[in-house]
Structures are given as C-alpha cells and as structure tokens.
Tab-separated table of C-alpha atoms in Angstrom:
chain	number	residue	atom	x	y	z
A	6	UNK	CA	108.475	100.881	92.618
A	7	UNK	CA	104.720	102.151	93.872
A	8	UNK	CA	102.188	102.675	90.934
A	9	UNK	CA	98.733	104.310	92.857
A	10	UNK	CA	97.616	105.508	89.428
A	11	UNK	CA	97.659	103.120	86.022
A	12	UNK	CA	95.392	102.526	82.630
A	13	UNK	CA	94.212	99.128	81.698
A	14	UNK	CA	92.399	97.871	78.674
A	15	UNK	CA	89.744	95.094	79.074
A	16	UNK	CA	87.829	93.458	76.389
A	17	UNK	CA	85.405	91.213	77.005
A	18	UNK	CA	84.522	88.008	74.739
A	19	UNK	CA	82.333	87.853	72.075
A	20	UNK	CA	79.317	85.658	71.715
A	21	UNK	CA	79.320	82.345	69.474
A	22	UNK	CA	77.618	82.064	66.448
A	23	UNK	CA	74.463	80.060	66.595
A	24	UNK	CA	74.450	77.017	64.229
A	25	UNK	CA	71.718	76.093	61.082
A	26	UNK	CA	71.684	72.517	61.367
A	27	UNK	CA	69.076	69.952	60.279
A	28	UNK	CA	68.652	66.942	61.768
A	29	UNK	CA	69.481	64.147	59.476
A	30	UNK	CA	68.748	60.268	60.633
A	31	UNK	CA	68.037	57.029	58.703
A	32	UNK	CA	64.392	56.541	58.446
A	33	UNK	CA	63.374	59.787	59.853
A	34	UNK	CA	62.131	62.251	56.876
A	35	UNK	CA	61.433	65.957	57.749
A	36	UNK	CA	64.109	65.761	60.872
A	37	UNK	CA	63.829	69.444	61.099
A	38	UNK	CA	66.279	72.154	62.593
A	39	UNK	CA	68.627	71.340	65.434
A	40	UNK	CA	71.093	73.958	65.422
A	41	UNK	CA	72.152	74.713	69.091
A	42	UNK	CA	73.131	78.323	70.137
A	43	UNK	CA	76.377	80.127	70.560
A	44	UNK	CA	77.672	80.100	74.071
A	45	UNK	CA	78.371	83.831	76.027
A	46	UNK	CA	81.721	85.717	75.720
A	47	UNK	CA	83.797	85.840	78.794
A	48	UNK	CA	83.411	88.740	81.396
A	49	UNK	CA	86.326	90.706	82.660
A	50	UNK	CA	85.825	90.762	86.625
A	51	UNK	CA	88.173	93.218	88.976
A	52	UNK	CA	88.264	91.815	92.483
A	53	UNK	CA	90.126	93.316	95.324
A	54	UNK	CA	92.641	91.340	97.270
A	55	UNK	CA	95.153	92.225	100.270
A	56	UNK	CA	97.700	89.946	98.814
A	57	UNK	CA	98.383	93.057	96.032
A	58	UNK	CA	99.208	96.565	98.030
A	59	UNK	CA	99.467	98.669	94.956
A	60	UNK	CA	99.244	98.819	91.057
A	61	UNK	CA	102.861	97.570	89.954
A	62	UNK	CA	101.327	94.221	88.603
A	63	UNK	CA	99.438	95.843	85.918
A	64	UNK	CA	102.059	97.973	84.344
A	65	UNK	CA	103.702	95.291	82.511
A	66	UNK	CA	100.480	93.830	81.195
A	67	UNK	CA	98.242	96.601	80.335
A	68	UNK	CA	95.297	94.675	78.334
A	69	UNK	CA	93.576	92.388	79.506
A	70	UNK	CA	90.975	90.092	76.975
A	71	UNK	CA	88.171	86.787	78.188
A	72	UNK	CA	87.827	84.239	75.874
A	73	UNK	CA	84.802	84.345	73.037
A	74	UNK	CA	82.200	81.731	73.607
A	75	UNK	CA	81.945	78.592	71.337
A	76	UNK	CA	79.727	78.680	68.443
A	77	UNK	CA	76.413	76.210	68.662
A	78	UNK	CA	76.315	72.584	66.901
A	79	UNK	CA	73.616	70.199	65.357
A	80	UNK	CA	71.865	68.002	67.259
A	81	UNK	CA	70.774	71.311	69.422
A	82	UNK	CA	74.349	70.882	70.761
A	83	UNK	CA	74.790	74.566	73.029
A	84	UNK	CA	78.147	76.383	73.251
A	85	UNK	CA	79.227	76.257	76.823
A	86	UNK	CA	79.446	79.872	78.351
A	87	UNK	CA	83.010	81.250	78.106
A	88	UNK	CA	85.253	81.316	81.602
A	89	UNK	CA	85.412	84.782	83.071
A	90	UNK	CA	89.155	86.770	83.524
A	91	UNK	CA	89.831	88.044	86.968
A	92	UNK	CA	92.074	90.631	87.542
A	93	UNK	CA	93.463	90.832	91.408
A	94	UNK	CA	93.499	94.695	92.292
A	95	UNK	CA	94.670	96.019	96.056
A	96	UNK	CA	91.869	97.001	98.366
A	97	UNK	CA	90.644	100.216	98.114
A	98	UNK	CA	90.902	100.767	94.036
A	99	UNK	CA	89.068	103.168	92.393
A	100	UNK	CA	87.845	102.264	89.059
A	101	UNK	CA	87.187	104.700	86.464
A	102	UNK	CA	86.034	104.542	82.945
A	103	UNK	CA	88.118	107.031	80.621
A	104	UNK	CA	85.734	107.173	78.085
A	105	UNK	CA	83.369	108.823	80.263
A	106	UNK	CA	84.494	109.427	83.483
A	107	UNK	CA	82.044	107.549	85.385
A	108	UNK	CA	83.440	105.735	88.679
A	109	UNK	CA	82.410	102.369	88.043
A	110	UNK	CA	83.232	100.562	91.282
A	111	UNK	CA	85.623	101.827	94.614
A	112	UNK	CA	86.509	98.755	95.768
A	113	UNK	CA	86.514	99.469	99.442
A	114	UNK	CA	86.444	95.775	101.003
A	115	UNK	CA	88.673	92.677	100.524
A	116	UNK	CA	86.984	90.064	97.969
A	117	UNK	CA	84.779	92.873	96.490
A	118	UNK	CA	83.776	92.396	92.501
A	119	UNK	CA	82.713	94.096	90.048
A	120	UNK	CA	82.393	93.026	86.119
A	121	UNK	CA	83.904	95.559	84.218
A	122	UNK	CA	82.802	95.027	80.686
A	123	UNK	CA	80.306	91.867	80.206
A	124	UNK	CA	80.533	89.073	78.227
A	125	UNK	CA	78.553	89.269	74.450
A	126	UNK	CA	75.694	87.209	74.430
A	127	UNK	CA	75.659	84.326	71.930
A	128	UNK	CA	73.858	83.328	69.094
A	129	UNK	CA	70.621	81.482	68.919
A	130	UNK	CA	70.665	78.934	66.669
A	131	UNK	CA	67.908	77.909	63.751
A	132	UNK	CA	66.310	75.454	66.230
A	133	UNK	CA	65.500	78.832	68.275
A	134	UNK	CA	63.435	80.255	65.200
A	135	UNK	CA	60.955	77.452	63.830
A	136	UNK	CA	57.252	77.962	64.231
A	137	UNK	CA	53.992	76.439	62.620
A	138	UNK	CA	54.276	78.199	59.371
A	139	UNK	CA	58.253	77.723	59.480
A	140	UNK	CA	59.589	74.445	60.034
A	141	UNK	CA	62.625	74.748	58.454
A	142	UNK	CA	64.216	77.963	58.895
A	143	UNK	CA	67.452	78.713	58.051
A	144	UNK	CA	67.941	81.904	60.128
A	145	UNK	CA	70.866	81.926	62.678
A	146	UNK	CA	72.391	84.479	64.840
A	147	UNK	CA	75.760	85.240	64.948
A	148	UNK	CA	77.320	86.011	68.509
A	149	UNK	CA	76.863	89.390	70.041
A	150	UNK	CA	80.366	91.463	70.375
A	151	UNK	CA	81.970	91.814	73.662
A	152	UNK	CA	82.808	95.320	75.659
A	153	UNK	CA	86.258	97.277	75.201
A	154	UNK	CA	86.536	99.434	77.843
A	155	UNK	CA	90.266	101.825	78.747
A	156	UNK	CA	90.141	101.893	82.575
A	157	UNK	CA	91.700	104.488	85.057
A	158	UNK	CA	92.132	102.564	88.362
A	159	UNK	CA	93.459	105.081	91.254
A	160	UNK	CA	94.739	102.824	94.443
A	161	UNK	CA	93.073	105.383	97.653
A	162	UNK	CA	95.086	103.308	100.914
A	163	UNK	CA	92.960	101.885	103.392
A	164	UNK	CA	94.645	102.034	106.917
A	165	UNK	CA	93.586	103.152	110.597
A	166	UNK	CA	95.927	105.936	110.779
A	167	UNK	CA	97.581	108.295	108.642
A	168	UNK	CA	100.818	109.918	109.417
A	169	UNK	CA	100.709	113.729	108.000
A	170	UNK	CA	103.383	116.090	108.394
A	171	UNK	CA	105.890	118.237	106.735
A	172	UNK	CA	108.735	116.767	104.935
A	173	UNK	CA	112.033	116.053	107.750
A	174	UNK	CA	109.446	116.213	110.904
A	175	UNK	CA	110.475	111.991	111.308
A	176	UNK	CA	107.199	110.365	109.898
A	177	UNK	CA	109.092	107.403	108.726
A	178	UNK	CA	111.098	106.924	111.531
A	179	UNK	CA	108.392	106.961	114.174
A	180	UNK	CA	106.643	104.497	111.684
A	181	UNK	CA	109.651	102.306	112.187
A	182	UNK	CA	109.555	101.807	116.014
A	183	UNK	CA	105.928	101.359	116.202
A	184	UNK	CA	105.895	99.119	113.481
A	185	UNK	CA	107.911	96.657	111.355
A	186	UNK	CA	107.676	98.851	108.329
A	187	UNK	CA	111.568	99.832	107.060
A	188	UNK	CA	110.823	103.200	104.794
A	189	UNK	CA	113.760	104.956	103.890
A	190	UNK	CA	115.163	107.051	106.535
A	191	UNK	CA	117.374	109.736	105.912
A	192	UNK	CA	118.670	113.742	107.264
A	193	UNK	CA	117.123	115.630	104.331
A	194	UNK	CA	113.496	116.211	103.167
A	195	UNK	CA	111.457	113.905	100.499
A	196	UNK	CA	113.278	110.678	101.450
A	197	UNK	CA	109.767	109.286	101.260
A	198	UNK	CA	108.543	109.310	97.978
A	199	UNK	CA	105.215	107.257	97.763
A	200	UNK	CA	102.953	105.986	100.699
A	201	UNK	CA	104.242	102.966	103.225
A	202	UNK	CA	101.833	101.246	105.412
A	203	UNK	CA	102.969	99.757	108.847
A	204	UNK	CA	101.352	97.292	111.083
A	205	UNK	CA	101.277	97.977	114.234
A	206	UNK	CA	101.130	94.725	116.742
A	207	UNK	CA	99.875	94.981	120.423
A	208	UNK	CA	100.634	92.394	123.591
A	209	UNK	CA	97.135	90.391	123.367
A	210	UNK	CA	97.373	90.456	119.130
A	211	UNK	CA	95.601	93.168	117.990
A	212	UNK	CA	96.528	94.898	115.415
A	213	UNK	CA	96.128	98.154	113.546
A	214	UNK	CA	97.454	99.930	110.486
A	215	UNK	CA	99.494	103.390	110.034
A	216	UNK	CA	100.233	104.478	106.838
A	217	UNK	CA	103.393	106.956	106.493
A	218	UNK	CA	102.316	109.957	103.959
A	219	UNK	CA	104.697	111.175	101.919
A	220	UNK	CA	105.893	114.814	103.073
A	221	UNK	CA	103.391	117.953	102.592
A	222	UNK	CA	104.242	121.469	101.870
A	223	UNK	CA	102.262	124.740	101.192
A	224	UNK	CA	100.106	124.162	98.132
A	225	UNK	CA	99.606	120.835	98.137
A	226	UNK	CA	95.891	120.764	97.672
A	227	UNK	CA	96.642	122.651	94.526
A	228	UNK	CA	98.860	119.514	93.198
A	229	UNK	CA	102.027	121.559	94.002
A	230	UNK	CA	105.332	119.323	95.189
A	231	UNK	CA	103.897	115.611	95.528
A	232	UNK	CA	100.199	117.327	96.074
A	233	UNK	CA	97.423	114.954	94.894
A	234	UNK	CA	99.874	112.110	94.638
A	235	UNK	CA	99.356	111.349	98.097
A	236	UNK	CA	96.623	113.898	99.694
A	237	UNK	CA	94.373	111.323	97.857
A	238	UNK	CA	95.757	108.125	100.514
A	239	UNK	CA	94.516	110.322	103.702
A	240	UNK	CA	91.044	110.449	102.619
A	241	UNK	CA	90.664	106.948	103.586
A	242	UNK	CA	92.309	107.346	107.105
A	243	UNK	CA	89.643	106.981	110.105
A	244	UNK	CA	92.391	108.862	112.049
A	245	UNK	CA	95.449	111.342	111.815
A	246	UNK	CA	98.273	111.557	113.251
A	247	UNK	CA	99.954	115.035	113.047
A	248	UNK	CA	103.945	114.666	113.428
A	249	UNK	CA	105.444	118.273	114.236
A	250	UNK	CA	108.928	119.077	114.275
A	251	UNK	CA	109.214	120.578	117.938
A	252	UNK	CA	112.666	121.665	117.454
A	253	UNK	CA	112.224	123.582	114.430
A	254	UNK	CA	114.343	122.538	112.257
A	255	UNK	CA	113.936	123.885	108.820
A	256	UNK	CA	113.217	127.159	110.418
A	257	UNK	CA	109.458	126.406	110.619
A	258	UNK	CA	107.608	126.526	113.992
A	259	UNK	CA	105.278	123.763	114.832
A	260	UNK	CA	102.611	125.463	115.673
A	261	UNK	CA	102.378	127.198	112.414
A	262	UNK	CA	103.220	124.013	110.998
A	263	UNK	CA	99.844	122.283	112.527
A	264	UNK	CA	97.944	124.898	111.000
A	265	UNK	CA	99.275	124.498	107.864
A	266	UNK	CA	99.184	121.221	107.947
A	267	UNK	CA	95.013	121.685	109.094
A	268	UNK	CA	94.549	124.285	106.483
A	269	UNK	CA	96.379	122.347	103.459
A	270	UNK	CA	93.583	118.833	104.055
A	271	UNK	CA	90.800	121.016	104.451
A	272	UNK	CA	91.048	122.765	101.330
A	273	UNK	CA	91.673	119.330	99.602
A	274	UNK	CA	88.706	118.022	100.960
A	275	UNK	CA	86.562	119.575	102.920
A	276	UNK	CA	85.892	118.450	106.802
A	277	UNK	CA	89.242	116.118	106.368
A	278	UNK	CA	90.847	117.959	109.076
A	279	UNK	CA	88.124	117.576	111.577
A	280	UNK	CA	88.702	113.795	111.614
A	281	UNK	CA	89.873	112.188	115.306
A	282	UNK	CA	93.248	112.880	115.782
A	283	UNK	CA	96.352	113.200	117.764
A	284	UNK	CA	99.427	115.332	118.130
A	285	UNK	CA	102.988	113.586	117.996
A	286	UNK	CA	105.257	116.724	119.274
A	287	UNK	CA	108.310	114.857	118.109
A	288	UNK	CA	112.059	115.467	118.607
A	289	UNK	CA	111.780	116.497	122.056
A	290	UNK	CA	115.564	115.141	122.503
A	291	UNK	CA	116.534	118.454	121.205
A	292	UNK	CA	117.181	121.588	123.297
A	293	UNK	CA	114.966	124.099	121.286
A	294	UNK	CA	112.155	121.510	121.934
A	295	UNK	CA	111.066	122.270	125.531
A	296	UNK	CA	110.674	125.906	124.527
A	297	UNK	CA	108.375	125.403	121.551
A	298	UNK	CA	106.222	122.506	123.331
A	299	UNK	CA	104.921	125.525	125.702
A	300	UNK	CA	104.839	127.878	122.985
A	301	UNK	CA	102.905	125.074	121.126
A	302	UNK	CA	100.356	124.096	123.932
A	303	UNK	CA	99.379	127.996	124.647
A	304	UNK	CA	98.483	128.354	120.735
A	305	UNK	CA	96.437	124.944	121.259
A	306	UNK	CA	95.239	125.556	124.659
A	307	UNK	CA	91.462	125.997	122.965
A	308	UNK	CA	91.288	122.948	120.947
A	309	UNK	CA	91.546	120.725	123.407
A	310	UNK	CA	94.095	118.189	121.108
A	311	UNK	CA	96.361	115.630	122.697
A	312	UNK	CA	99.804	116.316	122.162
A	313	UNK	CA	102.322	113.090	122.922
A	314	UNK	CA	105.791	114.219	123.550
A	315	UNK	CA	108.079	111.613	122.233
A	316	UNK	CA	111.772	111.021	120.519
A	317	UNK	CA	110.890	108.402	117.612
A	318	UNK	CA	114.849	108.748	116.787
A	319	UNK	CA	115.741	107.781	120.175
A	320	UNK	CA	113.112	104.879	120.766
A	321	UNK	CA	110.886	107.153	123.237
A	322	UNK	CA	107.405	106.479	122.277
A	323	UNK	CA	106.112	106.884	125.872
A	324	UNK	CA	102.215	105.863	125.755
A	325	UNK	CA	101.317	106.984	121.975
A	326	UNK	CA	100.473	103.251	120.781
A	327	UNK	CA	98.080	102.840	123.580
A	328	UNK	CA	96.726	106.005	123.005
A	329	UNK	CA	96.487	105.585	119.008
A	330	UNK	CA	94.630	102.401	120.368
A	331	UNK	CA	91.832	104.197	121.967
A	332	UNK	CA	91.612	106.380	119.086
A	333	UNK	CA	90.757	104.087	116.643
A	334	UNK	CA	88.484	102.006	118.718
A	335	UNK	CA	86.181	104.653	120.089
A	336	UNK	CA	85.875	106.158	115.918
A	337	UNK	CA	84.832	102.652	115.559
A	338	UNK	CA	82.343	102.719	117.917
A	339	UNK	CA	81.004	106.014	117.275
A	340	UNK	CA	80.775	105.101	114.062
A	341	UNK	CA	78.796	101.965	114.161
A	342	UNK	CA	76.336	103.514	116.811
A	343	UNK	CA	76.024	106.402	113.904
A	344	UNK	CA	74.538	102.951	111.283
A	345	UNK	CA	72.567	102.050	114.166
A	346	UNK	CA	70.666	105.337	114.313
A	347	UNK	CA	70.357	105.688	110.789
C-alpha cells in the first residue's frame, strides 16, 4: 500500500498547575509562599526522515497527543518541562492545517522540523505573585491548555528525474534496467498505480534518483483518471523524462503523444513542461518504430530535444544513463550559479 495523502490529529500538552504553598519550618515564623510553577505541556514536532518513503505509518495511528507538564510543589519546587512527541514524516511532506488551510511547513530537506501545535505554558505558582503589600498571597495559576490541531499532510516525491508518459509506453520497465526498483510490470495499461522511485547507481558511486509516474491520459490536470494523484509527485522533479511509445501501440502516435503529454503538465502547473528534459523514443525493437522515429524527429526538428532510441524490454539502454547524468548535473549547476547571482 502507498498513502501520499492522510489526516492526523495532534494535541499538544497542557501546562501544570502552579502550586500555593507556604513555607513551614521549626523556628521560622512568617515562612512565606514557596509554591513552585507548573512545568510546559509537550510540543508535537513533525520531522522529515528518508527512512519513511510515504504516509502508510500514520494510517493506523491517526492522533497523536505530548504529555501535560507536572504541576509546581512547595519549597519553590518547578515542574520539569514536558518531553516533546516526534512524528517521523518522508521528505518532501506538505503540511496543512484543515481548519484553515494554511501550509504550515513543506518539509523539503531530510531532518527538517517544524512544531506543529506548541506546548501550553504552565502555571506560576503563589511564590511568583508576592510583593511588599502582599506577602502572603494565595493566588496560583493553573496550566495553560495545549493546541489541537487536524492536519492534512500531502507526501510531493523528491527525486532527480521523473518518468512521464502515457499508460503502456514501458515507464516501469525502463525503470527496472536502470535501476533496482521491481514495479509491477505487465501488457495492459495502469499496472502502476501509485509513484515508485528507483536509484540509479553509476561505476565511480554516484547516484541519482528516477521516480516512475503513474500513467497520464487526456485530462489529467483536471483530476480525470489518476489526475492530481500523481501530477502533484512531478512538481518536485529537477528533470523529465518523456517515455513515448514509438511503435504506437494503443493507436496513439508519439508525437502527438509528447504534446499531450507537454500540454497536460503545463496546464497543471504552469512552466512545468519547460523543465530540462529528455526524450526516451522507446520500443524501437518493433517494426512500426523506425517509421515513426522519422516521423517523430521532423515534428521535433525545431525544439532542439534529445531523443534516445532504446528497447527497455530488451535491455538496450544505449547511452541514456550517461546522458540523464549530464542532465541533472548541469540543472544543478545552473541552478546554484542562479543563488549566486541573486
């Protein structure tokens, strides 16, 4: 099972009561007030983690509450401050508070935090209010209440490259030979049903990430088929891979296919299609495949994109990894020079 999408609720602790206390000792009239203050309520922290790759670990426990802090004691004896709760989430969660809608944190980076509903603060005790004309109140506070909070938290995957295509063009089998991922393969559309990320592993150890989108059809920016269920996953892609169907298949044609595929991101998102990417002309072990690649680079002849001709069902990758490579590393570069500048 992948969960991408899942409500929690998180209550934080409550302050302790403050104490009213007088000190009380043989020989020692008029001890006056000693009574020590409540300690804090627990906060409820969210940190991001690469050990968790999606939201399954939260359906089965879907509240989530800190400890309240101790109340105070005489002899100005404190409550210690309540132990926070963590809760693990994958890298790249979105958190979202239902109540209002604000986006409280996108946790972007591993080991990112964010306290999601704070700790109340505790009591002061009657120590805390004595003065000149006062020396013996008997005024306490009673611990503050903690936050209750329903949360939306929406898992966006973080990964070098994203695999886009329509459903049957072999996205999950080319993610199998470049990679040590194992989605389910299979001859009919929609055998991939939620995102899979591969790694991909290079000769001197580097190593970068592809994630295999589930299938897109027409519509799919207006949630039709699997629509927003996985168009969200790409917008956190630095590069695309379009996988195209050379032989035609399902009756499409891929050149209509890679502007429909174009066409379908942008009007998700705007300027998600101009990203860096590459084109994987794929099932060139068919016959009707030779045809449509020159069909294919006429129609592309003024975009200038790099089409790779390769048979991911027959092992023939030819030179994409190295070229995926290159990809990545010079949006990397261009990016950072683009922080440098600003």
């Amino acid at each position: 099972m992948f969960v991408d999408k899942t409500e929690i609720v998180v209550k934080s602790g409550d302050g302790g009561a403050g104490c009213c206390s007088f000190r009380r000792e043989k020989f020692v009239p008029k001890g006056g007030p000693d009574g020590g203050d409540g300690g804090n309520g627990g906060d409820v922290i969210l940190e991001s983690t690469t050990s968790e790759q999606n939201l399954n670990s939260l359906v089965y426990r879907r509240r989530y509450a800190a400890q309240n802090g101790p109340a105070g004691q005489g002899a100005d004896k404190h409550g210690r401050n309540a132990e926070p709760i963590v809760v693990k989430v994958p890298v790249g969660t979105v958190i979202r508070d239902c109540a209002t809608g604000e986006v409280l944190a996108d946790l972007d980076l591993p080991g990112a935090q964010v306290v999601v509903a704070k700790g109340g603060r505790g009591g002061r005790g009657n120590a805390r209010f004595a003065t000149s004309t006062n020396r013996a109140p008997r005024r306490r506070e009673l611990g503050f209440p903690g936050e209750e909070k329903t949360l939306e938290l929406e898992l966006k995957l973080i990964a070098d490259a994203g695999l886009v295509g329509y459903p049957n063009a072999g996205k999950s089998t080319l993610l199998t030979r470049i990679s040590g991922a194992r989605p389910k393969v299979a001859a009919y559309p929609f055998t991939t049903l939620h995102p899979v990320v591969g790694v991909v592993e290079y000769p001197d150890y580097a190593r970068l990430t592809v994630a295999d989108i589930p299938g897109l059809i027409d519509g799919a920016h207006a949630n039709v088929g699997l629509g927003h269920e996985f168009l969200r996953h790409i917008e956190r892609t630095k590069v695309l891979i379009y996988v195209l169907d050379m032989a035609g298949v399902d009756g499409r044609t891929p050149w209509d296919d890679y502007a429909s595929l174009k066409k379908e991101l942008d009007l998700y998102k705007e300027g998600l299609a101009s990203r860096p990417s590459l084109i994987v002309a794929n099932k060139m072990d068919l016959p009707e495949s030779a045809a449509n690649l020159v069909r294919l680079k006429e129609e592309l002849s003024g975009e200038n994109a790099a089409i790779y001709e390769l048979s991911a069902g027959e092992n023939e990758l030819g030179t994409l990894p190295q070229a995926l490579r290159q990809l990545v590393k010079a949006h990397l570069e261009e990016t950072e020079a683009a922080l440098r500048r600003l």
